[in-house]
Coordinates of C-alpha atoms and ligand atoms in Angstrom, one line a residue:
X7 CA -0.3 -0.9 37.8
X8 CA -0.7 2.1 35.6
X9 CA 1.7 1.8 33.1
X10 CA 1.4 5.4 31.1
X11 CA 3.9 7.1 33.6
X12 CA 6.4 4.3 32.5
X13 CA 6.3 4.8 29.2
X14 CA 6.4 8.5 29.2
X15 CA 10.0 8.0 31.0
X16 CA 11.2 5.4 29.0
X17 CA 10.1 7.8 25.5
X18 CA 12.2 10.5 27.6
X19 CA 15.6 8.1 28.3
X20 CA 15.6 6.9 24.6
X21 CA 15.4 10.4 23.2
X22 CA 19.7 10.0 22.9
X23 CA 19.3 7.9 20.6
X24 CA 16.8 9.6 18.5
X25 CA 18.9 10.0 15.6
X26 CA 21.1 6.9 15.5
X27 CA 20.8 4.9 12.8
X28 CA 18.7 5.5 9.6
X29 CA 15.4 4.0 7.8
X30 CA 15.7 1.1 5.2
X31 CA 17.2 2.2 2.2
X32 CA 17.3 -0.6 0.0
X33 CA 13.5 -0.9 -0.5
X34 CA 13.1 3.0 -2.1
X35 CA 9.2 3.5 -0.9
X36 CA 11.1 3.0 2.5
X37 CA 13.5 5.8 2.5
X38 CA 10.7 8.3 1.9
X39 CA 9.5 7.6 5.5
X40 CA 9.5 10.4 8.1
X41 CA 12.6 8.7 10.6
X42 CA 11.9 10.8 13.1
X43 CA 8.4 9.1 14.3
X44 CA 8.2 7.0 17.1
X45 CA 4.9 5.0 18.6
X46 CA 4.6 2.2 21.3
X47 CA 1.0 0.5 22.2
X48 CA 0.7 -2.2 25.0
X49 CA -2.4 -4.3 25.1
X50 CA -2.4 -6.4 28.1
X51 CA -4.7 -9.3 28.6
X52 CA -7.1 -7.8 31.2
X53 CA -8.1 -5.5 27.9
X54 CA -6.4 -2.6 29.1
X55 CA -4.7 -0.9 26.6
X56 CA -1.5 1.9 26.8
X57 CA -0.4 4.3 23.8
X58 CA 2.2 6.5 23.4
X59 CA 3.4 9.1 20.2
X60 CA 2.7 7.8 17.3
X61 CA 1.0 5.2 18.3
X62 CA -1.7 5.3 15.6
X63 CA 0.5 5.8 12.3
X64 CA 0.5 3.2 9.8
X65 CA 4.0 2.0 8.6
X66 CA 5.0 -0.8 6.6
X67 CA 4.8 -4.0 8.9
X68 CA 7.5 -5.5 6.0
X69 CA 9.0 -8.7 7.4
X70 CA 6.3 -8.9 10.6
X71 CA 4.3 -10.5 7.7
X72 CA 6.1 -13.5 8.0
X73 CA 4.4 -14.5 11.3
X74 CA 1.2 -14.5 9.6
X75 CA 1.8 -16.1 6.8
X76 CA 3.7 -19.0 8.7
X77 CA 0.4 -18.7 10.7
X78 CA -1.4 -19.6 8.1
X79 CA 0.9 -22.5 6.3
X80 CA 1.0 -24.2 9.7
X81 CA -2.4 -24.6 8.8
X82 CA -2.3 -25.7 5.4
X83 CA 0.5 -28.1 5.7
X84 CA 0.3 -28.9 9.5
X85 CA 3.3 -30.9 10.4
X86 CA 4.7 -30.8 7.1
X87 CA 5.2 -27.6 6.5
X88 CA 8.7 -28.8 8.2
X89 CA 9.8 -30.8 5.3
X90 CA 10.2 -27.6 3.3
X91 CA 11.5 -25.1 5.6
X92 CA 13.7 -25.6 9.6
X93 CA 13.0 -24.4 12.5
X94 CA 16.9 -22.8 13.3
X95 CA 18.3 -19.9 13.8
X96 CA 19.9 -18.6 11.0
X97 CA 22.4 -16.4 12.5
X98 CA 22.8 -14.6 9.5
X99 CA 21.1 -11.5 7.4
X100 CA 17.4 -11.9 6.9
X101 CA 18.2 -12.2 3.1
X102 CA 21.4 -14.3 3.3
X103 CA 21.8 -16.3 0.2
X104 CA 24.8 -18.6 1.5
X105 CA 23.6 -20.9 4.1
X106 CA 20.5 -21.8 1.6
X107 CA 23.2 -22.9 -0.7
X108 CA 24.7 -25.2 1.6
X109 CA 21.7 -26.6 2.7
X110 CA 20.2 -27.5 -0.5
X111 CA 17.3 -25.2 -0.6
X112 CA 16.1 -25.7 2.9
X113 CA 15.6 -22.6 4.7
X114 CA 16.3 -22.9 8.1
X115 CA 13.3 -20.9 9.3
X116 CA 10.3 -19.4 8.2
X117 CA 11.4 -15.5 9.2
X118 CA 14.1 -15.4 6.9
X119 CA 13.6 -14.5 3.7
X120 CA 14.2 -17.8 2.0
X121 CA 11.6 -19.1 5.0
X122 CA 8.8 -16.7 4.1
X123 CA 9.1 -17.0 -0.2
X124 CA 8.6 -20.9 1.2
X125 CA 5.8 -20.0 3.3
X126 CA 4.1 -17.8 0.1
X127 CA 4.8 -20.1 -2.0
X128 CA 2.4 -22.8 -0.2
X129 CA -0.4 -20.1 0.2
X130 CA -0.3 -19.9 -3.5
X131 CA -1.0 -23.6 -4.0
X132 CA -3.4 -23.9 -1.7
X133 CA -5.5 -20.8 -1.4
X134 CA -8.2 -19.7 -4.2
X135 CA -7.1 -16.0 -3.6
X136 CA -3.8 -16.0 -1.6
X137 CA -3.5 -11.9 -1.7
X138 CA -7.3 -11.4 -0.6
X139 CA -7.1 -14.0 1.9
X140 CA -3.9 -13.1 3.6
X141 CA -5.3 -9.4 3.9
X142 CA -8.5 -10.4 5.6
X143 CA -6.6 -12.5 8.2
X144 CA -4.4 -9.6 9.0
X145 CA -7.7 -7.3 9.5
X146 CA -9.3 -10.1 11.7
X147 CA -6.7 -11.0 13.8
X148 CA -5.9 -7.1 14.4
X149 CA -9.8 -6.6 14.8
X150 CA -9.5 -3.7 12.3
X151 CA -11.5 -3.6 8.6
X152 CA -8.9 -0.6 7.9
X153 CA -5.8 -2.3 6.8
X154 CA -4.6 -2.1 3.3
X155 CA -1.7 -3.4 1.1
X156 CA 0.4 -0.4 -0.4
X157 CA 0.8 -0.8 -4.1
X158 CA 3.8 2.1 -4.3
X159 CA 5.6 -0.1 -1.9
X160 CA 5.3 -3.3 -2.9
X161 CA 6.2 -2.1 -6.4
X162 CA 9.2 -0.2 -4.9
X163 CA 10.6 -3.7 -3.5
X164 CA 9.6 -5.7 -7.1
X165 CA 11.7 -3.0 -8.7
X166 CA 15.0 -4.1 -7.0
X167 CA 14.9 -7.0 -5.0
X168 CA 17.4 -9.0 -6.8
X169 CA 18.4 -10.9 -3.8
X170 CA 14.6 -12.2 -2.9
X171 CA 14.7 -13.0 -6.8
X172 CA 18.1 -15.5 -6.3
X173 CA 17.1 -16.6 -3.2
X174 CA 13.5 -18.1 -4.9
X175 CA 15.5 -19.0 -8.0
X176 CA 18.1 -21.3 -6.0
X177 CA 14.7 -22.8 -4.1
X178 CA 13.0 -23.0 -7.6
X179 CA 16.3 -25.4 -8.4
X180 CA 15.9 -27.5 -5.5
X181 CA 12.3 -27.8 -5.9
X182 CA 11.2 -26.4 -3.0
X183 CA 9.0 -23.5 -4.9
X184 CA 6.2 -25.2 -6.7
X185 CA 4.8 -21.7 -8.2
X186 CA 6.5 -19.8 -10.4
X187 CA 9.4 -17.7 -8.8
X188 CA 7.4 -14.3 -10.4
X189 CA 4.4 -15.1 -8.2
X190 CA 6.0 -15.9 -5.4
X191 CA 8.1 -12.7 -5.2
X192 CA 5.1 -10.6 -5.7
X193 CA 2.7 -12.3 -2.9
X194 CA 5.7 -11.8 -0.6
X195 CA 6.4 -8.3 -1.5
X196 CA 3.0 -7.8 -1.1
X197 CA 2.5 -9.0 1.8
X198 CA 5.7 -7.3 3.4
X199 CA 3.7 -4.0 2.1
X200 CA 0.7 -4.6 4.6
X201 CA 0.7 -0.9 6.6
X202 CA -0.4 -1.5 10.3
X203 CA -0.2 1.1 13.5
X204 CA 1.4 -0.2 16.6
X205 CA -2.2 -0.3 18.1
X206 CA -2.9 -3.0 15.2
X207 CA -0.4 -5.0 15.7
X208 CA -0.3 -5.2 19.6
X209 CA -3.8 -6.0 19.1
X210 CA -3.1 -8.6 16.3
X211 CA -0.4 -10.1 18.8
X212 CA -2.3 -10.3 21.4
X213 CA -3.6 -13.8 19.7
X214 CA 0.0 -15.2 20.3
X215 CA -0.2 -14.1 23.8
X216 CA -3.5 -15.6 24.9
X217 CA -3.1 -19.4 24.3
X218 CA -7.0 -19.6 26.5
X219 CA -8.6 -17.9 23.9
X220 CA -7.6 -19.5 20.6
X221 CA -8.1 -17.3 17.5
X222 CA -10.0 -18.8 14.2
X223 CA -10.5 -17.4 10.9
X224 CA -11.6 -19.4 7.8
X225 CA -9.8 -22.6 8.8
X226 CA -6.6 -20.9 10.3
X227 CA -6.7 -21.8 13.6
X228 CA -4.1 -20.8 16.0
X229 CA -4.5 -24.1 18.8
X230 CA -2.3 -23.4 21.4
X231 CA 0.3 -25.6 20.4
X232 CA 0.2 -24.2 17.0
X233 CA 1.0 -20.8 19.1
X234 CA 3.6 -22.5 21.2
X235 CA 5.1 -23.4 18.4
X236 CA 5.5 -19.9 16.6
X237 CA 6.7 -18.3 19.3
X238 CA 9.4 -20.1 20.1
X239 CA 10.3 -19.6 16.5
X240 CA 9.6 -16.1 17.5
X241 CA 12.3 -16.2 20.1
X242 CA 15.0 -17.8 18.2
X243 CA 14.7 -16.7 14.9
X244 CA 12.5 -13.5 14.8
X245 CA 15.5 -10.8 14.9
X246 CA 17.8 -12.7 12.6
X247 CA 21.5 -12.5 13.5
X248 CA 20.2 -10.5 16.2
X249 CA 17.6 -12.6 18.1
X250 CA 20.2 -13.7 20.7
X251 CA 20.9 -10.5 21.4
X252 CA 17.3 -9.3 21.7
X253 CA 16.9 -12.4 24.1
X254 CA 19.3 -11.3 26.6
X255 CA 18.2 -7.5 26.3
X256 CA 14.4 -8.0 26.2
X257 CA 13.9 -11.7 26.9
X258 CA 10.5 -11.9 24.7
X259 CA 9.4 -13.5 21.9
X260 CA 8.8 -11.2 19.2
X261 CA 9.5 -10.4 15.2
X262 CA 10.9 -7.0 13.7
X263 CA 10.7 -5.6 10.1
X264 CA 12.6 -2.9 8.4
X265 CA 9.7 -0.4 8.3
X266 CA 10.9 -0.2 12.1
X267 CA 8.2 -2.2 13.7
X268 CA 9.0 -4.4 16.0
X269 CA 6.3 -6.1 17.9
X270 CA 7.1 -9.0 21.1
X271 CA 4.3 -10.6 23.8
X272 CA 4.1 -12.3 27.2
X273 CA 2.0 -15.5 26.9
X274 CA -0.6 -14.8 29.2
X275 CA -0.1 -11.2 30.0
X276 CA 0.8 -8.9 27.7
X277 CA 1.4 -7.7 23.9
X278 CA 3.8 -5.0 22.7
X279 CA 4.3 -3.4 19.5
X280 CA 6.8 -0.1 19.2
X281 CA 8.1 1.8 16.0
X282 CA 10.8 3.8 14.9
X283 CA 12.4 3.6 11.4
X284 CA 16.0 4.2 12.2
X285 CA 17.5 0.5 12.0
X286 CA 20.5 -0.5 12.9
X287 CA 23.3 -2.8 10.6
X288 CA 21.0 -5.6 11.5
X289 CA 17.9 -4.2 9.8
X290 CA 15.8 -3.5 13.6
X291 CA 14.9 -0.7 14.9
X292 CA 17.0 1.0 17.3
X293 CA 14.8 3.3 19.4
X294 CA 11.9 0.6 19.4
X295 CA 14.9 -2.6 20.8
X296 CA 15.9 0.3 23.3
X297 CA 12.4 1.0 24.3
X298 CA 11.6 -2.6 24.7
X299 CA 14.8 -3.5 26.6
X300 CA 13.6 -0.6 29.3
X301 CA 10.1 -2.2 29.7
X302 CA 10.9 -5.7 30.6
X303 CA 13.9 -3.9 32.7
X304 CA 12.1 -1.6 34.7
X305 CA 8.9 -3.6 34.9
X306 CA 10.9 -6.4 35.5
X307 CA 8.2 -8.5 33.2
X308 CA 10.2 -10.9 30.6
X309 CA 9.5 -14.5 30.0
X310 CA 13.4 -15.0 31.6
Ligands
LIG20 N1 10.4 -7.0 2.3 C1 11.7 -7.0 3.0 C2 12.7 -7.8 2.2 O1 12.4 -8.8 1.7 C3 11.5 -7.6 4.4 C4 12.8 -7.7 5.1 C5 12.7 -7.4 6.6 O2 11.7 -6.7 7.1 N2 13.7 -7.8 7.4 O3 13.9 -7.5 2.1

């Protein structure tokens, strides 16, 4: 099938909602972004590959860092990883400082925020050069040398993020940050700063959608039950209070970040990555859940 036609109607049928919703705010490097940008890439397993606007822009991948950081503490820690951090769905905000109260500094997953300082915080204890290393991973498993922190937005999100800062302070209480709560912040900021196109990260995906092929990279090896694993995490918890609904509209695992990428795969056939920086309350992207929600409708390709 020659999927180009497709997504030429479906970029036509979401034009209504072109101006709903607006970019992250909170993080100020955020709200400088052009909201009116839009790019899908679809990389399916037979190496074919279908773009579409903006397609080749980087944006701020923010929390679609977490996958590749758990990625790479599933590898550290293996199995134990899970003492420190659930495998749940939250069902509340991505940087929701309640339920961690109430559960005594267990996050319970790795894509929330109090998940991903966890998940930092063990590729500072056990990596010579966590920020280098993370960075390398990312350009391998996207097959692209060009990929880059930004410095302006990571320091945007160090200048305010007071809630990431009591989040890893009530983990730092219960013991489950072993680093100091300073470093932590700043690998994950950093890491949430990583600017990738959609054609990266369909690419980088497509890892998580070809268990045959497992990818390797300096002793991070995705083993397809590692991959399993992550994304069924992926499909409960990778939308936060929203990943329900983007199971019954999409019905694919994926993960979303509030640069307005949201990126989802179909073990064994295809990866997708879309972006648009309007969000909605829940912090994803409007356009790109829309977009999405057309594919697996019209190509009648979900994992459901
Ligand atoms: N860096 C962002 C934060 O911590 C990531 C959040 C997101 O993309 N949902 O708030």
């Amino acid at each position: 099938m020659d999927y180009q036609p497709l997504l030429h109607k479906i970029r036509k049928e979401i034009e209504i909602y072109a101006h709903d919703g607006k970019q992250a705010d909170y993080i100020p490097a955020l709200a400088n972004v052009n909201p009116d940008q839009f790019g899908l890439c679809l990389d399916l397993l037979d190496g074919r590959t279908y773009r579409l606007g903006d397609s080749d822009v980087k944006f701020s991948i923010q929390s679609i860092a977490k996958v590749f950081s758990l990625a790479i503490a599933l590898s550290i820690l293996g199995k134990d990883l899970w003492k420190r951090i659930g495998k749940e769905p939250s069902g509340s905000a991505f940087n929701s400082l309640v339920q961690l109260e109430y559960e005594h500094g267990k996050p319970r997953n790795p894509f929330i925020n109090a998940g991903a300082l966890v998940t930092a915080d063990v590729l500072l204890s056990h990596l010579e050069n966590p920020k280098e290393f993370f960075i390398e991973f990312v350009r391998t498993i996207a097959g692209n040398p060009d990929i880059h922190y930004s410095e302006a937005t990571m320091q945007s999100e160090l200048s305010c993020c007071y809630l990431n800062a009591s989040i890893a302070y009530l983990l730092k209480h219960h013991g489950n940050l072993h680093n100091d709560v300073d470093d932590v912040l700043r690998l994950y900021s950093t890491m949430c700063s990583v600017e990738m196109s959609c054609e990266d990260l369909a690419h980088a995906f497509m890892a998580f959608a070809k268990s045959n092929e497992p990818f390797s990279h300096a002793g991070v090896n995705l083993t397809v039950s590692r991959v399993k694993r992550i994304n069924a995490i992926m499909q409960t918890c990778g939308f936060y209070d929203e990943a329900g609904e983007f199971a019954f509209l999409v019905g694919l695992p994926g993960k979303s970040g509030v640069g307005g990428g949201i990126v989802a795969l179909y073990p064994s056939r295809y990866s997708i990555a879309v972006w648009s920086p309007r969000l909605n309350s829940k912090g994803n992207s409007i356009m790109g859940m829309k977009a999405l929600e057309m594919f697996t409708s019209e190509t009648e390709e979900s994992i459901f």
